[in-house]
Short mmCIF file of C-alpha atoms in Angstrom, two decimals:
data_model
loop_
_atom_site.label_atom_id
_atom_site.label_comp_id
_atom_site.label_asym_id
_atom_site.label_seq_id
_atom_site.Cartn_x
_atom_site.Cartn_y
_atom_site.Cartn_z
CA MET A 8 -26.78 13.25 -3.99
CA ILE A 9 -24.94 10.05 -5.00
CA THR A 10 -21.71 12.02 -5.54
CA LEU A 11 -21.96 13.53 -2.06
CA LEU A 12 -22.67 10.12 -0.51
CA ILE A 13 -19.66 8.52 -2.24
CA SER A 14 -17.46 11.38 -1.05
CA ILE A 15 -18.66 11.06 2.56
CA LEU A 16 -18.19 7.28 2.57
CA GLY A 17 -14.67 7.64 1.16
CA MET A 18 -13.74 10.26 3.74
CA LEU A 19 -15.17 8.08 6.51
CA ALA A 20 -13.05 5.16 5.29
CA GLY A 21 -10.00 7.44 5.32
CA VAL A 22 -10.71 8.55 8.90
CA ILE A 23 -11.11 4.93 10.04
CA ILE A 24 -7.80 3.92 8.42
CA ASN A 25 -5.98 6.87 9.98
CA LEU A 26 -7.40 6.11 13.42
CA THR A 27 -6.58 2.39 13.27
CA ASP A 28 -3.33 2.02 11.32
CA ARG A 29 -2.33 4.78 8.91
CA ARG A 30 0.84 3.04 7.68
CA THR A 31 -0.50 2.57 4.16
CA ILE A 32 -0.93 4.73 1.08
CA LEU A 33 -4.69 4.27 1.55
CA SER A 34 -4.52 6.69 4.49
CA GLY A 35 -3.82 9.40 1.92
CA LEU A 36 -5.65 8.01 -1.11
CA PHE A 37 -9.12 7.73 0.47
CA PRO A 38 -9.30 11.39 1.66
CA LEU A 39 -7.79 12.58 -1.63
CA LEU A 40 -10.20 10.63 -3.83
CA SER A 41 -13.13 11.71 -1.64
CA LEU A 42 -12.24 15.36 -2.20
CA LEU A 43 -11.81 14.76 -5.93
CA VAL A 44 -15.26 13.17 -6.16
CA LEU A 45 -16.68 16.18 -4.35
CA THR A 46 -15.01 18.61 -6.78
CA THR A 47 -16.97 17.15 -9.69
CA LEU A 48 -19.88 19.26 -8.42
CA LEU A 49 -17.90 22.44 -9.17
CA PRO A 50 -18.10 24.48 -12.40
CA VAL A 51 -15.90 23.35 -15.32
CA SER A 52 -13.45 26.26 -14.94
CA TRP A 53 -12.79 25.34 -11.31
CA LEU A 54 -12.29 21.71 -12.28
CA ALA A 55 -9.54 22.71 -14.72
CA LEU A 56 -7.74 24.56 -11.90
CA ILE A 57 -8.06 21.58 -9.55
CA ILE A 58 -6.72 19.22 -12.21
CA PHE A 59 -3.72 21.53 -12.60
CA LEU A 60 -3.12 21.43 -8.83
CA ILE A 61 -3.28 17.63 -8.89
CA VAL A 62 -0.52 17.35 -11.50
CA ILE A 63 1.80 19.96 -9.91
CA PRO A 64 3.80 17.33 -7.92
CA LEU A 65 4.31 15.26 -11.07
CA GLY A 66 5.32 18.41 -12.94
CA LEU A 67 7.86 19.20 -10.21
CA ILE A 68 9.30 15.71 -10.59
CA GLY A 69 9.62 16.36 -14.32
CA GLU A 70 11.43 19.62 -13.63
CA VAL A 71 13.95 17.94 -11.32
CA LEU A 72 14.50 15.11 -13.80
CA THR A 73 15.17 17.71 -16.49
CA TYR A 74 17.71 19.40 -14.23
CA ASP A 75 19.34 16.01 -13.52
CA GLY A 76 19.63 15.42 -17.26
CA TYR A 77 21.17 18.86 -17.77
CA TRP A 78 23.65 18.25 -14.94
CA LEU A 79 24.65 14.86 -16.35
CA THR A 80 25.06 16.33 -19.84
CA LYS A 81 27.24 19.14 -18.50
CA HIS A 82 29.46 17.07 -16.19
CA VAL A 83 29.45 13.59 -17.76
CA GLY A 84 28.55 14.22 -21.37
CA ILE A 85 25.72 13.25 -23.68
CA GLY A 86 24.65 9.66 -23.17
CA VAL A 87 21.61 7.42 -22.92
CA LYS A 88 21.09 8.20 -19.22
CA SER A 89 21.48 11.98 -19.55
CA LEU A 90 19.19 12.11 -22.59
CA PHE A 91 16.61 9.92 -20.83
CA PHE A 92 16.46 12.30 -17.87
CA LEU A 93 16.62 15.43 -20.01
CA VAL A 94 14.01 14.49 -22.61
CA GLY A 95 11.81 12.39 -20.32
CA GLY A 96 11.80 15.01 -17.57
CA PHE A 97 10.98 17.79 -20.01
CA LEU A 98 8.05 15.81 -21.48
CA VAL A 99 6.65 15.06 -18.01
CA MET A 100 6.97 18.73 -17.02
CA ALA A 101 5.51 20.05 -20.29
CA PHE A 102 2.58 17.64 -20.23
CA ALA A 103 1.71 18.76 -16.70
CA LEU A 104 1.15 22.27 -18.08
CA MET A 105 -0.95 20.90 -20.94
CA VAL A 106 -3.22 18.64 -18.86
CA PRO A 107 -5.92 21.24 -17.96
CA PHE A 108 -6.15 22.40 -21.59
CA LEU A 109 -6.34 18.83 -22.88
CA TRP A 110 -9.07 18.11 -20.36
CA LEU A 111 -11.09 21.14 -21.49
CA GLN A 112 -10.54 20.16 -25.13
CA MET A 113 -11.75 16.63 -24.36
CA LEU A 114 -15.10 18.00 -23.20
CA THR A 115 -15.81 19.34 -26.69
CA GLN A 116 -13.97 16.71 -28.76
CA PRO A 117 -13.43 13.49 -26.77
CA LEU A 118 -10.60 11.82 -28.71
CA ILE A 119 -9.66 8.34 -27.45
CA ILE A 120 -5.92 9.06 -27.48
CA VAL A 121 -6.39 12.18 -25.36
CA LYS A 122 -8.64 10.33 -22.91
CA VAL A 123 -6.05 7.54 -22.52
CA MET A 124 -3.20 10.05 -22.06
CA LEU A 125 -5.14 11.92 -19.38
CA THR A 126 -6.05 8.65 -17.67
CA VAL A 127 -2.41 7.50 -17.49
CA TYR A 128 -1.13 10.87 -16.34
CA GLY A 129 -3.99 11.34 -13.88
CA TYR A 130 -3.52 7.85 -12.44
CA VAL A 131 0.19 8.46 -11.81
CA ALA A 132 -0.45 11.96 -10.43
CA ILE A 133 -3.12 10.74 -8.01
CA LEU A 134 -0.86 7.92 -6.78
CA ILE A 135 1.92 10.44 -6.14
CA ASP A 136 -0.45 12.88 -4.41
CA GLY A 137 -1.88 10.06 -2.30
CA TYR A 138 1.62 8.93 -1.36
CA LEU A 139 2.58 12.48 -0.36
CA LEU A 140 -0.58 12.95 1.70
CA ALA A 141 -0.09 9.58 3.41
CA SER A 142 3.52 10.57 4.15
CA LEU A 143 2.35 13.82 5.75
CA LEU A 144 -0.26 12.04 7.86
CA ASN A 145 2.29 9.47 9.03
CA ALA A 146 4.65 12.30 9.95
CA LEU A 147 2.22 13.68 12.53
CA PRO A 148 3.79 13.80 16.04
CA PRO A 149 3.71 10.37 17.73
CA HIS A 150 1.53 9.88 20.78
CA THR A 151 3.58 7.41 22.79
CA SER A 152 6.40 7.24 25.34
CA PRO A 153 8.90 5.04 23.50
CA THR A 154 10.92 2.25 25.04
CA LYS A 155 12.81 1.66 21.77
CA ILE A 156 13.88 4.35 19.31
CA VAL A 157 14.93 2.79 15.99
CA ILE A 158 17.09 4.98 13.74
CA LEU A 159 17.48 3.82 10.14
CA GLY A 160 20.89 4.18 8.54
CA ALA A 161 22.00 6.10 5.47
CA GLY A 162 25.28 6.39 3.59
CA LEU A 163 28.56 7.19 5.32
CA ILE A 164 31.12 9.66 3.96
CA LYS A 165 34.70 8.58 4.73
CA GLY A 166 33.43 6.46 7.58
CA GLN A 167 31.40 9.27 9.14
CA PRO A 168 27.64 9.91 9.00
CA GLY A 169 26.71 12.10 6.04
CA PRO A 170 24.33 15.10 6.27
CA VAL A 171 21.17 13.00 5.86
CA LEU A 172 22.22 10.50 8.52
CA VAL A 173 23.40 13.23 10.91
CA ARG A 174 19.91 14.75 10.84
CA ARG A 175 18.35 11.38 11.67
CA LEU A 176 20.83 10.84 14.50
CA LYS A 177 20.33 14.29 16.00
CA ARG A 178 16.57 13.72 16.03
CA GLY A 179 16.99 10.29 17.59
CA VAL A 180 19.36 11.61 20.28
CA ALA A 181 16.92 14.45 21.03
CA LEU A 182 14.16 11.87 21.48
CA TYR A 183 16.39 9.87 23.81
CA ARG A 184 16.99 12.95 25.95
CA GLN A 185 13.23 13.42 26.10
CA PHE A 186 12.73 9.76 27.04
CA PRO A 187 15.97 8.73 28.84
CA ASN A 188 14.59 5.30 29.80
CA ALA A 189 14.37 4.34 26.13
CA THR A 190 16.99 2.41 24.15
CA LEU A 191 18.40 3.54 20.81
CA VAL A 192 18.56 0.87 18.11
CA MET A 193 20.95 1.74 15.28
CA SER A 194 20.19 -0.11 12.05
CA GLY A 195 22.49 -0.10 9.02
CA GLY A 196 24.91 -2.51 7.35
CA GLN A 197 28.20 -1.94 5.56
CA GLY A 198 28.30 -0.83 1.94
CA ILE A 199 31.15 -1.75 -0.38
CA ASP A 200 32.53 1.79 -0.12
CA GLU A 201 32.11 2.07 3.67
CA PRO A 202 34.99 1.20 6.06
CA VAL A 203 32.59 0.32 8.90
CA PRO A 204 28.92 -0.63 9.14
CA GLU A 205 26.58 2.36 9.28
CA ALA A 206 25.19 1.23 12.65
CA VAL A 207 28.69 1.28 14.19
CA ALA A 208 29.29 4.87 13.05
CA MET A 209 25.79 5.79 14.24
CA ALA A 210 26.41 4.32 17.69
CA ARG A 211 29.71 6.19 17.93
CA PHE A 212 27.92 9.45 17.06
CA ALA A 213 25.23 8.90 19.71
CA ILE A 214 27.76 8.04 22.42
CA GLU A 215 29.85 11.11 21.53
CA HIS A 216 26.68 13.18 21.99
CA GLY A 217 26.01 11.98 25.50
CA VAL A 218 24.01 8.76 25.11
CA PRO A 219 25.27 6.04 27.51
CA LYS A 220 26.82 3.06 25.72
CA LYS A 221 24.46 0.70 27.54
CA SER A 222 21.50 2.51 25.93
CA VAL A 223 22.68 1.85 22.37
CA LEU A 224 22.04 -1.37 20.43
CA ILE A 225 23.63 -2.12 17.05
CA GLU A 226 22.08 -3.95 14.08
CA SER A 227 24.77 -4.05 11.38
CA CYS A 228 23.63 -6.81 9.00
CA SER A 229 20.87 -5.06 7.04
CA THR A 230 21.35 -3.99 3.44
CA ASN A 231 18.17 -2.05 2.64
CA THR A 232 14.96 -0.74 4.19
CA ALA A 233 13.24 -4.13 4.17
CA THR A 234 16.11 -5.84 5.98
CA ASN A 235 16.46 -2.85 8.34
CA ILE A 236 12.97 -3.56 9.61
CA GLU A 237 13.39 -7.32 9.56
CA LYS A 238 16.68 -7.34 11.51
CA VAL A 239 15.69 -4.89 14.27
CA GLN A 240 12.99 -7.28 15.42
CA GLN A 241 15.62 -9.21 17.39
CA PHE A 242 15.85 -6.21 19.76
CA LEU A 243 12.11 -5.68 20.20
CA ARG A 244 9.87 -7.18 22.85
CA PRO A 245 6.06 -7.47 22.84
CA PHE A 246 5.65 -4.69 25.43
CA ASP A 247 7.90 -2.21 23.61
CA GLN A 248 6.60 1.14 22.43
CA VAL A 249 8.57 1.75 19.24
CA ILE A 250 9.36 4.96 17.37
CA LEU A 251 10.97 4.74 13.94
CA VAL A 252 13.21 7.67 12.94
CA THR A 253 14.11 8.32 9.32
CA SER A 254 13.99 11.03 6.65
CA ASP A 255 10.65 12.52 5.61
CA TYR A 256 10.79 11.15 2.06
CA HIS A 257 11.60 7.66 3.40
CA LEU A 258 9.18 7.40 6.31
CA LEU A 259 6.06 5.96 4.68
CA ARG A 260 7.82 3.06 2.94
CA ALA A 261 9.70 2.20 6.15
CA LEU A 262 6.43 2.16 8.09
CA ILE A 263 4.78 0.01 5.42
CA TYR A 264 7.56 -2.56 5.85
CA ALA A 265 7.11 -2.36 9.64
CA ARG A 266 3.41 -3.03 9.22
CA LYS A 267 4.17 -6.06 7.02
CA GLU A 268 6.49 -7.38 9.73
CA ARG A 269 3.73 -6.79 12.33
CA ILE A 270 5.85 -4.29 14.26
CA ASP A 271 3.59 -1.90 16.14
CA CYS A 272 5.35 1.45 15.79
CA GLN A 273 4.97 5.12 14.99
CA GLY A 274 7.22 7.25 12.84
CA VAL A 275 9.19 10.45 13.27
CA ALA A 276 10.06 12.22 10.02
CA VAL A 277 13.33 14.16 9.81
CA HIS A 278 13.06 17.16 7.53
CA THR A 279 15.28 17.26 4.45
CA PRO A 280 15.95 20.91 3.50
CA TYR A 281 17.32 20.44 -0.01
CA LEU A 282 14.45 20.46 -2.53
CA THR A 283 16.29 18.87 -5.47
CA PHE A 284 17.73 16.14 -3.26
CA SER A 285 14.33 15.54 -1.64
CA VAL A 286 12.56 15.19 -4.98
CA ASN A 287 15.25 12.84 -6.32
CA ALA A 288 14.97 10.79 -3.14
CA LEU A 289 11.17 10.80 -3.47
CA ILE A 290 11.48 9.53 -7.05
CA ARG A 291 13.56 6.60 -5.77
CA GLU A 292 11.00 5.97 -3.03
CA LEU A 293 8.15 5.97 -5.53
CA GLY A 294 10.12 3.54 -7.70
CA ALA A 295 10.68 1.24 -4.73
CA PHE A 296 7.00 1.52 -3.76
CA THR A 297 6.01 0.59 -7.33
CA ILE A 298 8.26 -2.47 -7.17
CA MET A 299 6.60 -3.44 -3.87
CA HIS A 300 3.23 -3.32 -5.69
CA ARG A 301 4.46 -4.32 -9.15
CA ILE A 302 1.27 -6.28 -9.90
CA LEU A 303 -1.41 -4.16 -8.21
CA ILE A 304 -0.36 -0.78 -9.65
CA PRO A 305 -0.15 -1.89 -13.34
CA VAL A 306 -3.45 -3.79 -13.00
CA GLY A 307 -5.12 -0.67 -11.60
CA LEU A 308 -3.78 1.36 -14.51
CA LEU A 309 -5.03 -1.16 -17.09
CA ILE A 310 -8.46 -1.18 -15.48
CA GLY A 311 -8.52 2.62 -15.58
CA ILE A 312 -7.56 2.67 -19.26
CA GLY A 313 -10.19 0.03 -20.04
CA VAL A 314 -12.94 1.96 -18.29
CA THR A 315 -11.86 5.15 -20.06
CA ILE A 316 -12.04 3.53 -23.50
CA LEU A 317 -15.45 1.97 -22.78
CA LEU A 318 -16.90 5.25 -21.56
#
């Protein structure tokens, strides 16, 4: 009865967050944890299967890291970086396969080292799963008629938008055609290897695809996602309905920054078709998210380890 009550309360909290402001990892974590609490009522064999499903995303990350290490070894040679990716990725991937068996073994012989290993791996896996679920929820179609459509920049190739940025721009231009009274805000500075600021190349692309020059604003001073969001505020007014356009793997972190800057907006996620690229990009996003919460996440892990040892 208590388990069911905790699960219902957690799901209710998740619903409230998603209905008020879902631009937080909690929008995915609360529903996920509620379901996990509910699964504890299932038979042991089913629990092992669910645990395996939980660690699949982390196992996939391990697989991609292993491939990255192999690619670096083949094209660059054996070095610290290539060995780190190769060995580290393989261990992450292999441990994902072992987790259900270790969990079943722990039920009969609860070794402290195994409990700690499962706690660390489970904590990381649940954070990743919660992040992915929150990303999916924030990628739901927006329910607004935008007055400002903000497109976040990405790297240029020989002064022209690369494949990732082209996809963002095409989606932004399509939104403009749907809402022709809106204004496009291009946000992206100039990298050391870029002949022009990203926003300038983005504006040129939009104008070449039929967007009137007067409907395009340029923010060319930003250097990363945080400054993207900070700098575009100069173009926003209190009455604006804002849509933020960026890649699917990047959307949640961009929206979290927007929430911190008190920008009321919704997101549009642009699909990235290349799995290996998407996972590598997601790894970078998770790293950046961890840096954003560099105190909270380690503290949560230490608390989890402490509770595991005490129990």
